[in-house]
PDB file of C-alpha atoms and ligand atoms in Angstrom:
ATOM      1  CA  MET A   5     -28.598   4.278   2.376  1.00  0.00           C
ATOM      2  CA  ASP A   6     -27.713   0.596   2.681  1.00  0.00           C
ATOM      3  CA  ASP A   7     -24.209   0.060   3.452  1.00  0.00           C
ATOM      4  CA  ARG A   8     -23.995  -2.610   0.763  1.00  0.00           C
ATOM      5  CA  ARG A   9     -24.616   0.078  -1.920  1.00  0.00           C
ATOM      6  CA  ILE A  10     -22.054   2.647  -0.821  1.00  0.00           C
ATOM      7  CA  PRO A  11     -18.099   2.185  -0.926  1.00  0.00           C
ATOM      8  CA  ALA A  12     -16.431   1.621   2.533  1.00  0.00           C
ATOM      9  CA  GLY A  13     -14.204   4.791   1.922  1.00  0.00           C
ATOM     10  CA  ILE A  14     -13.844   7.482  -0.800  1.00  0.00           C
ATOM     11  CA  TRP A  15     -11.313  10.192  -0.909  1.00  0.00           C
ATOM     12  CA  HIS A  16      -9.691  12.732  -3.438  1.00  0.00           C
ATOM     13  CA  GLU A  17      -5.866  12.979  -3.741  1.00  0.00           C
ATOM     14  CA  ARG A  18      -3.309  14.060  -6.182  1.00  0.00           C
ATOM     15  CA  GLU A  19      -0.485  12.362  -7.843  1.00  0.00           C
ATOM     16  CA  LEU A  20       2.419  12.888 -10.173  1.00  0.00           C
ATOM     17  CA  VAL A  21       1.775  10.820 -13.421  1.00  0.00           C
ATOM     18  CA  ASP A  22       4.380  11.362 -16.275  1.00  0.00           C
ATOM     19  CA  GLY A  23       5.350  14.493 -14.964  1.00  0.00           C
ATOM     20  CA  ARG A  24       1.988  16.029 -14.477  1.00  0.00           C
ATOM     21  CA  ILE A  25       0.099  16.347 -11.315  1.00  0.00           C
ATOM     22  CA  GLU A  26      -3.218  14.556 -11.700  1.00  0.00           C
ATOM     23  CA  LYS A  27      -6.372  14.689  -9.476  1.00  0.00           C
ATOM     24  CA  VAL A  28      -7.353  11.167  -8.326  1.00  0.00           C
ATOM     25  CA  LEU A  29     -10.629   9.782  -6.897  1.00  0.00           C
ATOM     26  CA  ALA A  30     -10.121   6.731  -4.986  1.00  0.00           C
ATOM     27  CA  MET A  31     -12.614   4.509  -3.481  1.00  0.00           C
ATOM     28  CA  VAL A  32     -12.858   1.076  -1.403  1.00  0.00           C
ATOM     29  CA  LEU A  33     -15.517  -1.293  -2.489  1.00  0.00           C
ATOM     30  CA  ARG A  34     -17.186  -3.449   0.162  1.00  0.00           C
ATOM     31  CA  THR A  35     -16.712  -7.166  -1.120  1.00  0.00           C
ATOM     32  CA  ARG A  36     -16.544 -10.446   0.448  1.00  0.00           C
ATOM     33  CA  GLY A  37     -12.902  -9.474   1.078  1.00  0.00           C
ATOM     34  CA  CYS A  38      -9.447 -11.228   0.649  1.00  0.00           C
ATOM     35  CA  VAL A  39      -9.472 -15.067   0.080  1.00  0.00           C
ATOM     36  CA  TRP A  40      -6.218 -15.107   1.932  1.00  0.00           C
ATOM     37  CA  ALA A  41      -7.578 -13.118   5.010  1.00  0.00           C
ATOM     38  CA  ARG A  42     -10.178 -15.939   5.109  1.00  0.00           C
ATOM     39  CA  LYS A  43      -7.611 -18.646   5.396  1.00  0.00           C
ATOM     40  CA  ALA A  44      -4.876 -17.007   7.643  1.00  0.00           C
ATOM     41  CA  GLY A  45      -4.345 -13.373   6.573  1.00  0.00           C
ATOM     42  CA  CYS A  46      -1.193 -11.201   6.798  1.00  0.00           C
ATOM     43  CA  LEU A  47      -0.150 -10.367  10.250  1.00  0.00           C
ATOM     44  CA  MET A  48      -0.772  -6.497   9.852  1.00  0.00           C
ATOM     45  CA  CYS A  49      -3.869  -6.611   7.762  1.00  0.00           C
ATOM     46  CA  GLY A  50      -7.233  -5.438   9.313  1.00  0.00           C
ATOM     47  CA  TYR A  51      -9.066  -5.199   5.878  1.00  0.00           C
ATOM     48  CA  ARG A  52     -11.319  -8.287   6.932  1.00  0.00           C
ATOM     49  CA  ASN A  53     -13.055  -5.749   9.245  1.00  0.00           C
ATOM     50  CA  GLU A  54     -14.529  -4.062   6.068  1.00  0.00           C
ATOM     51  CA  ALA A  55     -15.460  -7.342   4.355  1.00  0.00           C
ATOM     52  CA  LEU A  56     -19.225  -8.416   4.100  1.00  0.00           C
ATOM     53  CA  GLU A  57     -20.001 -11.804   3.981  1.00  0.00           C
ATOM     54  CA  GLU A  58     -23.175 -11.320   1.797  1.00  0.00           C
ATOM     55  CA  VAL A  59     -22.716  -8.720  -1.023  1.00  0.00           C
ATOM     56  CA  SER A  60     -24.228  -9.179  -4.480  1.00  0.00           C
ATOM     57  CA  GLN A  61     -22.716  -8.187  -7.743  1.00  0.00           C
ATOM     58  CA  GLU A  62     -25.666  -5.745  -8.256  1.00  0.00           C
ATOM     59  CA  GLU A  63     -24.796  -3.989  -5.012  1.00  0.00           C
ATOM     60  CA  ILE A  64     -21.028  -3.799  -6.014  1.00  0.00           C
ATOM     61  CA  LEU A  65     -22.072  -2.010  -9.158  1.00  0.00           C
ATOM     62  CA  ALA A  66     -24.392   0.347  -7.235  1.00  0.00           C
ATOM     63  CA  GLN A  67     -21.235   1.104  -4.858  1.00  0.00           C
ATOM     64  CA  VAL A  68     -19.332   2.191  -7.968  1.00  0.00           C
ATOM     65  CA  GLU A  69     -22.183   4.235  -9.226  1.00  0.00           C
ATOM     66  CA  ASN A  70     -22.302   6.025  -5.801  1.00  0.00           C
ATOM     67  CA  GLY A  71     -18.746   6.445  -5.676  1.00  0.00           C
ATOM     68  CA  LEU A  72     -18.496   7.949  -9.110  1.00  0.00           C
ATOM     69  CA  LYS A  73     -21.003  10.706  -7.840  1.00  0.00           C
ATOM     70  CA  GLU A  74     -17.962  12.269  -5.963  1.00  0.00           C
ATOM     71  CA  LEU A  75     -16.263  12.747  -9.269  1.00  0.00           C
ATOM     72  CA  ARG A  76     -14.901  16.267  -9.519  1.00  0.00           C
ATOM     73  CA  GLY A  77     -13.219  16.160 -12.980  1.00  0.00           C
ATOM     74  CA  GLU A  78     -10.806  13.535 -12.132  1.00  0.00           C
ATOM     75  CA  GLU A  79      -9.782  11.078 -15.009  1.00  0.00           C
ATOM     76  CA  PHE A  80      -7.722   9.042 -12.839  1.00  0.00           C
ATOM     77  CA  VAL A  81      -9.705   6.646 -10.501  1.00  0.00           C
ATOM     78  CA  LYS A  82      -8.416   3.994  -8.031  1.00  0.00           C
ATOM     79  CA  ILE A  83     -10.617   1.272  -6.999  1.00  0.00           C
ATOM     80  CA  TYR A  84      -9.708  -0.987  -4.023  1.00  0.00           C
ATOM     81  CA  THR A  85     -11.534  -3.586  -2.379  1.00  0.00           C
ATOM     82  CA  SER A  86     -10.534  -5.222   0.845  1.00  0.00           C
ATOM     83  CA  GLY A  87      -8.850  -8.102  -1.037  1.00  0.00           C
ATOM     84  CA  SER A  88      -8.267  -8.433  -4.861  1.00  0.00           C
ATOM     85  CA  PHE A  89     -10.368  -6.587  -7.527  1.00  0.00           C
ATOM     86  CA  LEU A  90      -9.316  -9.522  -9.990  1.00  0.00           C
ATOM     87  CA  ASP A  91     -10.391 -12.247  -7.801  1.00  0.00           C
ATOM     88  CA  ASP A  92     -13.570 -13.846  -9.429  1.00  0.00           C
ATOM     89  CA  SER A  93     -14.920 -14.782  -5.848  1.00  0.00           C
ATOM     90  CA  GLU A  94     -14.934 -11.082  -5.064  1.00  0.00           C
ATOM     91  CA  ILE A  95     -15.998  -9.393  -8.210  1.00  0.00           C
ATOM     92  CA  SER A  96     -17.102 -11.534 -11.300  1.00  0.00           C
ATOM     93  CA  PRO A  97     -15.741 -11.084 -14.718  1.00  0.00           C
ATOM     94  CA  GLU A  98     -18.885  -9.771 -15.766  1.00  0.00           C
ATOM     95  CA  THR A  99     -19.029  -7.308 -13.044  1.00  0.00           C
ATOM     96  CA  ARG A 100     -15.541  -6.044 -13.543  1.00  0.00           C
ATOM     97  CA  GLU A 101     -16.133  -5.521 -17.150  1.00  0.00           C
ATOM     98  CA  LYS A 102     -19.193  -3.458 -16.464  1.00  0.00           C
ATOM     99  CA  ILE A 103     -17.216  -1.494 -13.944  1.00  0.00           C
ATOM    100  CA  PHE A 104     -14.626  -0.819 -16.461  1.00  0.00           C
ATOM    101  CA  ARG A 105     -17.055   0.068 -19.220  1.00  0.00           C
ATOM    102  CA  ARG A 106     -18.605   2.669 -16.901  1.00  0.00           C
ATOM    103  CA  LEU A 107     -15.360   4.001 -15.817  1.00  0.00           C
ATOM    104  CA  GLY A 108     -14.192   4.314 -19.528  1.00  0.00           C
ATOM    105  CA  GLU A 109     -17.027   6.876 -20.139  1.00  0.00           C
ATOM    106  CA  THR A 110     -15.078   9.385 -18.021  1.00  0.00           C
ATOM    107  CA  CYS A 111     -11.801   8.099 -16.879  1.00  0.00           C
ATOM    108  CA  SER A 112      -8.509   7.728 -18.745  1.00  0.00           C
ATOM    109  CA  HIS A 113      -6.422   5.920 -16.190  1.00  0.00           C
ATOM    110  CA  VAL A 114      -7.802   3.272 -13.823  1.00  0.00           C
ATOM    111  CA  LEU A 115      -5.650   1.381 -10.900  1.00  0.00           C
ATOM    112  CA  VAL A 116      -6.980  -1.644  -9.165  1.00  0.00           C
ATOM    113  CA  GLU A 117      -5.247  -3.740  -6.547  1.00  0.00           C
ATOM    114  CA  THR A 118      -4.684  -7.697  -6.600  1.00  0.00           C
ATOM    115  CA  ARG A 119      -2.912 -10.548  -5.171  1.00  0.00           C
ATOM    116  CA  PRO A 120      -0.575 -12.114  -7.753  1.00  0.00           C
ATOM    117  CA  GLU A 121      -2.532 -15.233  -8.258  1.00  0.00           C
ATOM    118  CA  PHE A 122      -5.302 -13.145 -10.125  1.00  0.00           C
ATOM    119  CA  ALA A 123      -3.123 -10.688 -11.764  1.00  0.00           C
ATOM    120  CA  MET A 124      -3.628 -12.043 -15.197  1.00  0.00           C
ATOM    121  CA  ASN A 125      -7.270 -11.603 -14.969  1.00  0.00           C
ATOM    122  CA  ALA A 126      -6.109  -7.997 -15.844  1.00  0.00           C
ATOM    123  CA  VAL A 127      -5.588  -8.801 -19.598  1.00  0.00           C
ATOM    124  CA  GLY A 128      -9.339  -9.045 -20.137  1.00  0.00           C
ATOM    125  CA  LEU A 129      -9.819  -5.449 -19.182  1.00  0.00           C
ATOM    126  CA  THR A 130      -7.100  -3.959 -21.722  1.00  0.00           C
ATOM    127  CA  GLY A 131      -8.304  -1.772 -24.182  1.00  0.00           C
ATOM    128  CA  ILE A 132     -11.424  -0.513 -22.128  1.00  0.00           C
ATOM    129  CA  VAL A 133      -9.749   2.396 -20.401  1.00  0.00           C
ATOM    130  CA  PRO A 134      -6.585   4.145 -22.065  1.00  0.00           C
ATOM    131  CA  THR A 135      -4.223   3.178 -19.047  1.00  0.00           C
ATOM    132  CA  LEU A 136      -4.737   0.266 -16.874  1.00  0.00           C
ATOM    133  CA  GLU A 137      -2.588   0.133 -13.765  1.00  0.00           C
ATOM    134  CA  ILE A 138      -2.407  -2.981 -11.566  1.00  0.00           C
ATOM    135  CA  ALA A 139      -1.223  -2.753  -8.021  1.00  0.00           C
ATOM    136  CA  LEU A 140       0.477  -5.531  -6.115  1.00  0.00           C
ATOM    137  CA  GLY A 141       1.239  -5.607  -2.533  1.00  0.00           C
ATOM    138  CA  LEU A 142       4.572  -7.348  -2.650  1.00  0.00           C
ATOM    139  CA  GLU A 143       5.513  -5.789   0.756  1.00  0.00           C
ATOM    140  CA  THR A 144       9.078  -6.839   0.716  1.00  0.00           C
ATOM    141  CA  ALA A 145      11.442  -8.676  -1.955  1.00  0.00           C
ATOM    142  CA  ASN A 146      12.657 -11.063   0.907  1.00  0.00           C
ATOM    143  CA  ASP A 147      11.164 -14.383   0.947  1.00  0.00           C
ATOM    144  CA  VAL A 148      12.006 -15.035   4.688  1.00  0.00           C
ATOM    145  CA  VAL A 149      10.484 -11.544   5.751  1.00  0.00           C
ATOM    146  CA  LEU A 150       7.408 -11.940   3.363  1.00  0.00           C
ATOM    147  CA  ALA A 151       6.639 -15.466   4.893  1.00  0.00           C
ATOM    148  CA  ARG A 152       7.716 -14.974   8.469  1.00  0.00           C
ATOM    149  CA  CYS A 153       6.996 -11.166   9.253  1.00  0.00           C
ATOM    150  CA  VAL A 154       4.048 -10.638   6.909  1.00  0.00           C
ATOM    151  CA  ARG A 155       2.686 -14.171   6.474  1.00  0.00           C
ATOM    152  CA  LYS A 156       1.837 -13.225   2.879  1.00  0.00           C
ATOM    153  CA  GLY A 157       0.839 -16.843   1.842  1.00  0.00           C
ATOM    154  CA  ALA A 158       2.768 -15.994  -1.560  1.00  0.00           C
ATOM    155  CA  GLY A 159       6.360 -16.053  -2.573  1.00  0.00           C
ATOM    156  CA  VAL A 160       8.292 -13.269  -4.170  1.00  0.00           C
ATOM    157  CA  GLU A 161       8.805 -14.953  -7.373  1.00  0.00           C
ATOM    158  CA  SER A 162       5.033 -15.211  -7.716  1.00  0.00           C
ATOM    159  CA  TYR A 163       4.922 -11.411  -7.568  1.00  0.00           C
ATOM    160  CA  LEU A 164       7.825 -10.906  -9.989  1.00  0.00           C
ATOM    161  CA  GLY A 165       6.437 -13.242 -12.363  1.00  0.00           C
ATOM    162  CA  ALA A 166       2.996 -11.521 -12.419  1.00  0.00           C
ATOM    163  CA  MET A 167       4.773  -8.036 -12.948  1.00  0.00           C
ATOM    164  CA  ARG A 168       6.748  -9.344 -15.668  1.00  0.00           C
ATOM    165  CA  GLU A 169       3.555 -10.757 -17.320  1.00  0.00           C
ATOM    166  CA  LEU A 170       1.637  -7.556 -16.681  1.00  0.00           C
ATOM    167  CA  ARG A 171       4.334  -5.536 -18.309  1.00  0.00           C
ATOM    168  CA  LYS A 172       4.508  -7.706 -21.226  1.00  0.00           C
ATOM    169  CA  ALA A 173       0.864  -7.191 -21.957  1.00  0.00           C
ATOM    170  CA  LYS A 174       1.500  -3.364 -21.688  1.00  0.00           C
ATOM    171  CA  ILE A 175      -0.092  -2.870 -18.315  1.00  0.00           C
ATOM    172  CA  LYS A 176       1.216  -0.499 -15.857  1.00  0.00           C
ATOM    173  CA  VAL A 177       2.572  -1.956 -12.357  1.00  0.00           C
ATOM    174  CA  ARG A 178       2.561  -0.477  -9.139  1.00  0.00           C
ATOM    175  CA  THR A 179       4.167  -2.360  -6.170  1.00  0.00           C
ATOM    176  CA  TYR A 180       3.584  -1.621  -2.584  1.00  0.00           C
ATOM    177  CA  LEU A 181       6.242  -2.027  -0.007  1.00  0.00           C
ATOM    178  CA  LEU A 182       5.782  -2.439   3.694  1.00  0.00           C
ATOM    179  CA  LEU A 183       8.007  -0.380   5.801  1.00  0.00           C
ATOM    180  CA  LYS A 184       8.753  -2.171   9.062  1.00  0.00           C
ATOM    181  CA  PRO A 185       6.736  -5.435   9.159  1.00  0.00           C
ATOM    182  CA  PRO A 186       6.750  -7.005  12.676  1.00  0.00           C
ATOM    183  CA  PHE A 187      10.015  -8.530  14.189  1.00  0.00           C
ATOM    184  CA  LEU A 188      12.264  -6.267  12.317  1.00  0.00           C
ATOM    185  CA  THR A 189      14.359  -3.662  14.034  1.00  0.00           C
ATOM    186  CA  GLU A 190      14.250  -0.224  12.801  1.00  0.00           C
ATOM    187  CA  LYS A 191      17.574  -0.697  10.935  1.00  0.00           C
ATOM    188  CA  GLU A 192      16.554  -3.942   9.407  1.00  0.00           C
ATOM    189  CA  ALA A 193      13.447  -2.479   8.119  1.00  0.00           C
ATOM    190  CA  ILE A 194      15.154   0.433   6.475  1.00  0.00           C
ATOM    191  CA  GLU A 195      17.531  -2.086   4.915  1.00  0.00           C
ATOM    192  CA  ASP A 196      14.722  -4.401   3.840  1.00  0.00           C
ATOM    193  CA  THR A 197      12.669  -1.844   2.044  1.00  0.00           C
ATOM    194  CA  LEU A 198      15.803  -0.517   0.294  1.00  0.00           C
ATOM    195  CA  ASP A 199      16.856  -3.900  -0.782  1.00  0.00           C
ATOM    196  CA  SER A 200      13.244  -4.448  -2.037  1.00  0.00           C
ATOM    197  CA  ILE A 201      13.129  -1.205  -3.920  1.00  0.00           C
ATOM    198  CA  LEU A 202      16.425  -2.145  -5.702  1.00  0.00           C
ATOM    199  CA  ALA A 203      15.099  -5.571  -6.430  1.00  0.00           C
ATOM    200  CA  VAL A 204      11.726  -4.530  -7.974  1.00  0.00           C
ATOM    201  CA  ALA A 205      12.750  -1.253  -9.628  1.00  0.00           C
ATOM    202  CA  GLY A 206      12.988  -2.925 -12.924  1.00  0.00           C
ATOM    203  CA  TYR A 207       9.547  -4.493 -12.749  1.00  0.00           C
ATOM    204  CA  ALA A 208       7.609  -1.587 -11.415  1.00  0.00           C
ATOM    205  CA  ASP A 209       6.392   1.732 -12.987  1.00  0.00           C
ATOM    206  CA  VAL A 210       5.566   3.089  -9.404  1.00  0.00           C
ATOM    207  CA  ILE A 211       6.850   1.827  -5.932  1.00  0.00           C
ATOM    208  CA  SER A 212       4.513   2.840  -3.101  1.00  0.00           C
ATOM    209  CA  ILE A 213       6.035   2.608   0.298  1.00  0.00           C
ATOM    210  CA  ASN A 214       3.574   1.930   3.060  1.00  0.00           C
ATOM    211  CA  PRO A 215       4.770   2.592   6.461  1.00  0.00           C
ATOM    212  CA  VAL A 216       3.085  -0.002   8.690  1.00  0.00           C
ATOM    213  CA  ASN A 217      -0.146   1.422  10.463  1.00  0.00           C
ATOM    214  CA  VAL A 218      -1.263  -0.761  13.365  1.00  0.00           C
ATOM    215  CA  GLN A 219      -4.766  -1.949  12.293  1.00  0.00           C
ATOM    216  CA  ARG A 220      -7.555  -3.127  14.743  1.00  0.00           C
ATOM    217  CA  GLY A 221      -8.156  -6.949  15.282  1.00  0.00           C
ATOM    218  CA  THR A 222      -4.662  -7.883  13.762  1.00  0.00           C
ATOM    219  CA  PHE A 223      -1.828 -10.221  15.079  1.00  0.00           C
ATOM    220  CA  LEU A 224       0.347  -6.935  14.922  1.00  0.00           C
ATOM    221  CA  GLU A 225      -2.029  -4.920  17.085  1.00  0.00           C
ATOM    222  CA  ARG A 226      -1.671  -7.502  19.942  1.00  0.00           C
ATOM    223  CA  MET A 227       2.219  -6.929  19.761  1.00  0.00           C
ATOM    224  CA  PHE A 228       1.528  -3.127  19.796  1.00  0.00           C
ATOM    225  CA  LEU A 229      -0.591  -3.214  22.823  1.00  0.00           C
ATOM    226  CA  ARG A 230       1.983  -5.223  24.553  1.00  0.00           C
ATOM    227  CA  GLU A 231       4.505  -2.344  23.592  1.00  0.00           C
ATOM    228  CA  GLU A 232       6.611  -4.996  21.525  1.00  0.00           C
ATOM    229  CA  TYR A 233       6.163  -2.968  18.422  1.00  0.00           C
ATOM    230  CA  ARG A 234       6.655   0.658  17.491  1.00  0.00           C
ATOM    231  CA  PRO A 235       5.577   1.987  13.876  1.00  0.00           C
ATOM    232  CA  PRO A 236       8.396   3.372  11.942  1.00  0.00           C
ATOM    233  CA  TRP A 237       9.948   6.839  12.358  1.00  0.00           C
ATOM    234  CA  PHE A 238       9.639   9.441   9.533  1.00  0.00           C
ATOM    235  CA  TRP A 239      13.304   9.497   9.655  1.00  0.00           C
ATOM    236  CA  SER A 240      13.512   5.898   8.609  1.00  0.00           C
ATOM    237  CA  LEU A 241      11.226   6.606   5.598  1.00  0.00           C
ATOM    238  CA  PHE A 242      13.104   9.645   4.473  1.00  0.00           C
ATOM    239  CA  GLU A 243      16.416   7.795   4.665  1.00  0.00           C
ATOM    240  CA  VAL A 244      14.919   4.890   2.605  1.00  0.00           C
ATOM    241  CA  ILE A 245      13.555   7.582  -0.001  1.00  0.00           C
ATOM    242  CA  LYS A 246      16.883   9.577  -0.234  1.00  0.00           C
ATOM    243  CA  LYS A 247      19.080   6.535  -0.519  1.00  0.00           C
ATOM    244  CA  ALA A 248      16.879   4.632  -3.204  1.00  0.00           C
ATOM    245  CA  LYS A 249      16.511   7.716  -5.259  1.00  0.00           C
ATOM    246  CA  ALA A 250      20.252   8.200  -5.411  1.00  0.00           C
ATOM    247  CA  GLY A 251      20.257   4.663  -7.129  1.00  0.00           C
ATOM    248  CA  VAL A 252      17.032   4.075  -9.203  1.00  0.00           C
ATOM    249  CA  ASN A 253      15.039   6.184 -11.556  1.00  0.00           C
ATOM    250  CA  THR A 254      11.561   4.664 -10.741  1.00  0.00           C
ATOM    251  CA  THR A 255       8.913   6.689  -9.155  1.00  0.00           C
ATOM    252  CA  ILE A 256       8.829   6.231  -5.555  1.00  0.00           C
ATOM    253  CA  ILE A 257       5.938   7.592  -3.508  1.00  0.00           C
ATOM    254  CA  SER A 258       4.588   7.186   0.027  1.00  0.00           C
ATOM    255  CA  HIS A 259       1.048   8.040   1.288  1.00  0.00           C
ATOM    256  CA  PRO A 260       0.968   6.844   4.887  1.00  0.00           C
ATOM    257  CA  SER A 261      -2.328   6.078   6.842  1.00  0.00           C
ATOM    258  CA  GLY A 262      -2.383   7.089  10.542  1.00  0.00           C
ATOM    259  CA  ALA A 263       0.738   9.434  10.076  1.00  0.00           C
ATOM    260  CA  GLY A 264       1.662  11.381  13.119  1.00  0.00           C
ATOM    261  CA  LYS A 265      -0.397   9.062  15.348  1.00  0.00           C
ATOM    262  CA  ARG A 266       0.830   6.544  17.745  1.00  0.00           C
ATOM    263  CA  ARG A 267      -0.397   3.556  15.364  1.00  0.00           C
ATOM    264  CA  GLY A 268       1.057   5.012  12.372  1.00  0.00           C
ATOM    265  CA  ILE A 269       4.489   6.473  11.102  1.00  0.00           C
ATOM    266  CA  HIS A 270       5.549   9.209  13.561  1.00  0.00           C
ATOM    267  CA  ASN A 271       8.597  11.090  15.035  1.00  0.00           C
ATOM    268  CA  CYS A 272       7.832  13.464  17.809  1.00  0.00           C
ATOM    269  CA  ARG A 273       4.788  15.688  18.246  1.00  0.00           C
ATOM    270  CA  LYS A 274       6.752  18.787  17.352  1.00  0.00           C
ATOM    271  CA  CYS A 275       7.966  17.603  13.757  1.00  0.00           C
ATOM    272  CA  ASP A 276       5.086  15.149  12.661  1.00  0.00           C
ATOM    273  CA  ASP A 277       3.035  17.625  10.876  1.00  0.00           C
ATOM    274  CA  ILE A 278       6.298  19.227   9.184  1.00  0.00           C
ATOM    275  CA  ALA A 279       7.504  15.668   8.063  1.00  0.00           C
ATOM    276  CA  MET A 280       4.024  14.805   6.560  1.00  0.00           C
ATOM    277  CA  ASP A 281       4.117  18.340   4.703  1.00  0.00           C
ATOM    278  CA  LEU A 282       7.630  17.525   3.466  1.00  0.00           C
ATOM    279  CA  LEU A 283       6.442  14.123   2.379  1.00  0.00           C
ATOM    280  CA  LYS A 284       3.520  15.302   0.401  1.00  0.00           C
ATOM    281  CA  LYS A 285       5.802  17.973  -1.242  1.00  0.00           C
ATOM    282  CA  TYR A 286       8.254  14.973  -2.217  1.00  0.00           C
ATOM    283  CA  ASN A 287       5.519  13.015  -3.722  1.00  0.00           C
ATOM    284  CA  LEU A 288       4.609  15.588  -6.268  1.00  0.00           C
ATOM    285  CA  THR A 289       8.079  16.444  -7.101  1.00  0.00           C
ATOM    286  CA  GLN A 290      10.097  13.358  -6.659  1.00  0.00           C
ATOM    287  CA  LYS A 291      12.948  15.524  -5.380  1.00  0.00           C
ATOM    288  CA  PRO A 292      14.259  13.853  -2.313  1.00  0.00           C
ATOM    289  CA  GLU A 293      16.217  17.019  -1.347  1.00  0.00           C
ATOM    290  CA  VAL A 294      12.844  18.498  -0.161  1.00  0.00           C
ATOM    291  CA  LEU A 295      12.882  15.852   2.743  1.00  0.00           C
ATOM    292  CA  ASP A 296      15.013  18.265   4.758  1.00  0.00           C
ATOM    293  CA  LEU A 297      13.787  17.976   8.268  1.00  0.00           C
ATOM    294  CA  THR A 298      15.473  19.244  11.537  1.00  0.00           C
ATOM    295  CA  CYS A 299      14.345  18.099  14.819  1.00  0.00           C
ATOM    296  CA  ASN A 300      15.990  17.183  18.074  1.00  0.00           C
ATOM    297  CA  CYS A 301      13.930  13.663  18.021  1.00  0.00           C
ATOM    298  CA  ARG A 302      16.536  12.646  15.385  1.00  0.00           C
ATOM    299  CA  SER A 303      18.940  11.713  18.217  1.00  0.00           C
ATOM    300  CA  ILE A 304      16.420   9.505  19.771  1.00  0.00           C
ATOM    301  CA  TRP A 305      15.874   7.532  16.343  1.00  0.00           C
ATOM    302  CA  GLU A 306      19.584   7.190  16.032  1.00  0.00           C
ATOM    303  CA  SER A 307      19.931   5.817  19.701  1.00  0.00           C
ATOM    304  CA  GLN A 308      17.254   3.398  19.110  1.00  0.00           C
ATOM    305  CA  ILE A 309      18.934   2.070  15.787  1.00  0.00           C
ATOM    306  CA  GLU A 310      22.287   1.739  17.825  1.00  0.00           C
ATOM    307  CA  VAL A 311      20.795   0.126  20.957  1.00  0.00           C
ATOM    308  CA  GLU A 312      18.543  -2.362  18.918  1.00  0.00           C
ATOM    309  CA  THR A 313      21.410  -3.211  16.589  1.00  0.00           C
ATOM    310  CA  ALA A 314      23.682  -3.950  19.619  1.00  0.00           C
ATOM    311  CA  LEU A 315      21.196  -6.116  21.332  1.00  0.00           C
ATOM    312  CA  ARG A 316      19.898  -8.007  18.417  1.00  0.00           C
ATOM    313  CA  TYR A 317      19.633 -11.611  18.584  1.00  0.00           C
ATOM    314  CA  SER A 318      17.312 -12.907  15.699  1.00  0.00           C
ATOM    315  CA  PRO A 319      17.113 -16.603  15.459  1.00  0.00           C
ATOM    316  CA  TYR A 320      13.579 -16.170  14.065  1.00  0.00           C
ATOM    317  CA  LEU A 321      14.956 -14.482  10.712  1.00  0.00           C
ATOM    318  CA  SER A 322      17.772 -16.845  10.119  1.00  0.00           C
ATOM    319  CA  ASP A 323      17.576 -19.893   8.167  1.00  0.00           C
TER     320      ASP A 323
HETATM  321  S1  SF4 B 426      -2.607  -7.432   3.150  1.00  0.00           S
HETATM  322 FE1  SF4 B 426      -3.683  -8.120   1.135  1.00  0.00          FE
HETATM  323  S2  SF4 B 426      -3.139 -10.259   0.932  1.00  0.00           S
HETATM  324 FE2  SF4 B 426      -2.738  -9.821   2.997  1.00  0.00          FE
HETATM  325  S3  SF4 B 426      -4.805 -10.376   4.033  1.00  0.00           S
HETATM  326 FE3  SF4 B 426      -4.849  -8.193   3.540  1.00  0.00          FE
HETATM  327  S4  SF4 B 426      -5.997  -7.969   1.655  1.00  0.00           S
HETATM  328 FE4  SF4 B 426      -5.054 -10.225   1.854  1.00  0.00          FE
HETATM  329 ZN1   ZN B 427      10.822  15.671  16.073  1.00  0.00          ZN
END
C-alpha cells in the first residue's frame, strides 16, 4: 500500500490512568512535519526523516483509518505526527475534527502532541471525545538549557502559559522532559530534569521523561559519532524518579526509545534488560521502590559523575 496512506509507526502499550491499567493504541502519522524543524529544528530531533513534503488531508485521514484497523479493544488512542497535530499547516482544522469524530466512535481518551503556539487549537476539539489530553515537549524548565542545549525555538513561559490555558479549558496536560540534552554532564542532566519536574508539577497531569535517544541525521548524532556525547544511564533516570516522587504527587512515567542500545539510555550489558523491566513495572505502579537495581556498573556511573564534575568548565551554559 502507498506509504502516504499508512502511519509511519503503530504500536500497542499499556499505561496507568487514574489508578487503572489501560490498553493504548499509538500511531505516528506522516505529515509535512514540524514547522520548527523546517526552519532550524531541535538539536536531537530526527523526526524530519519521517515527514513527507506532499501529503494530502485525504491521505492523512486514510492513515488514521488504516491505523485504527489495529485496534484491539483499546479505548485510549495516542496520535503523534512528526511535528504538531494542532498545527493547521500539518493537519487542517476540518481534518482534525473528522479524525476526532471518527475516534469518538470507539475511544474515550485521545492524546495528541503539539508545540505550544498551536496548543489552543485544542479547544475546538473538546467535547468530541470524553477525555482530551494534550502533550507538550517542554524538555526542560530552564530557559538557558532550552535555548542552547535543545534549540527549541520557544521559551519556557510559552509552554507554561499553554499548560495553564489548557487546564483552564479542562483539557488534560502531559509534559515531556528530555533527560540529558547535549552539553550537560550526567550530574547536570539529573539536576536539570529534577528541577524541571518541580517547576512543572503544578501544571501537568502527567510528566513523561524521555531519556535522549541519538537519532539519525541530527546535530546530536555528529557529537555522538565523535564520542562527545553518551546517552544517559539508567542509574540517572532512576535517581531522578526516586527523588522526584519523594517531593511531588504527579504521575511520572518514562518510555525510553532505544533503551539498552548504544544510542539510547543504557547501563551495562548485564543489567540493561533488568533495568528496563523494573522501569516498566514502575510505570504501571508509580512505586519508585521497585527501581531497586544492583549491578557493579553503578561504580562506573559514580566515577563518571565525579570526574565530569571535577573537570567541569562550562562558559557555554553561564550567562
Ligand atoms: S523536537 Fe518537536 S519541536 Fe523540536 S524539531 Fe522535533 S518535532 Fe519540532
Ligand atoms: Zn550494570
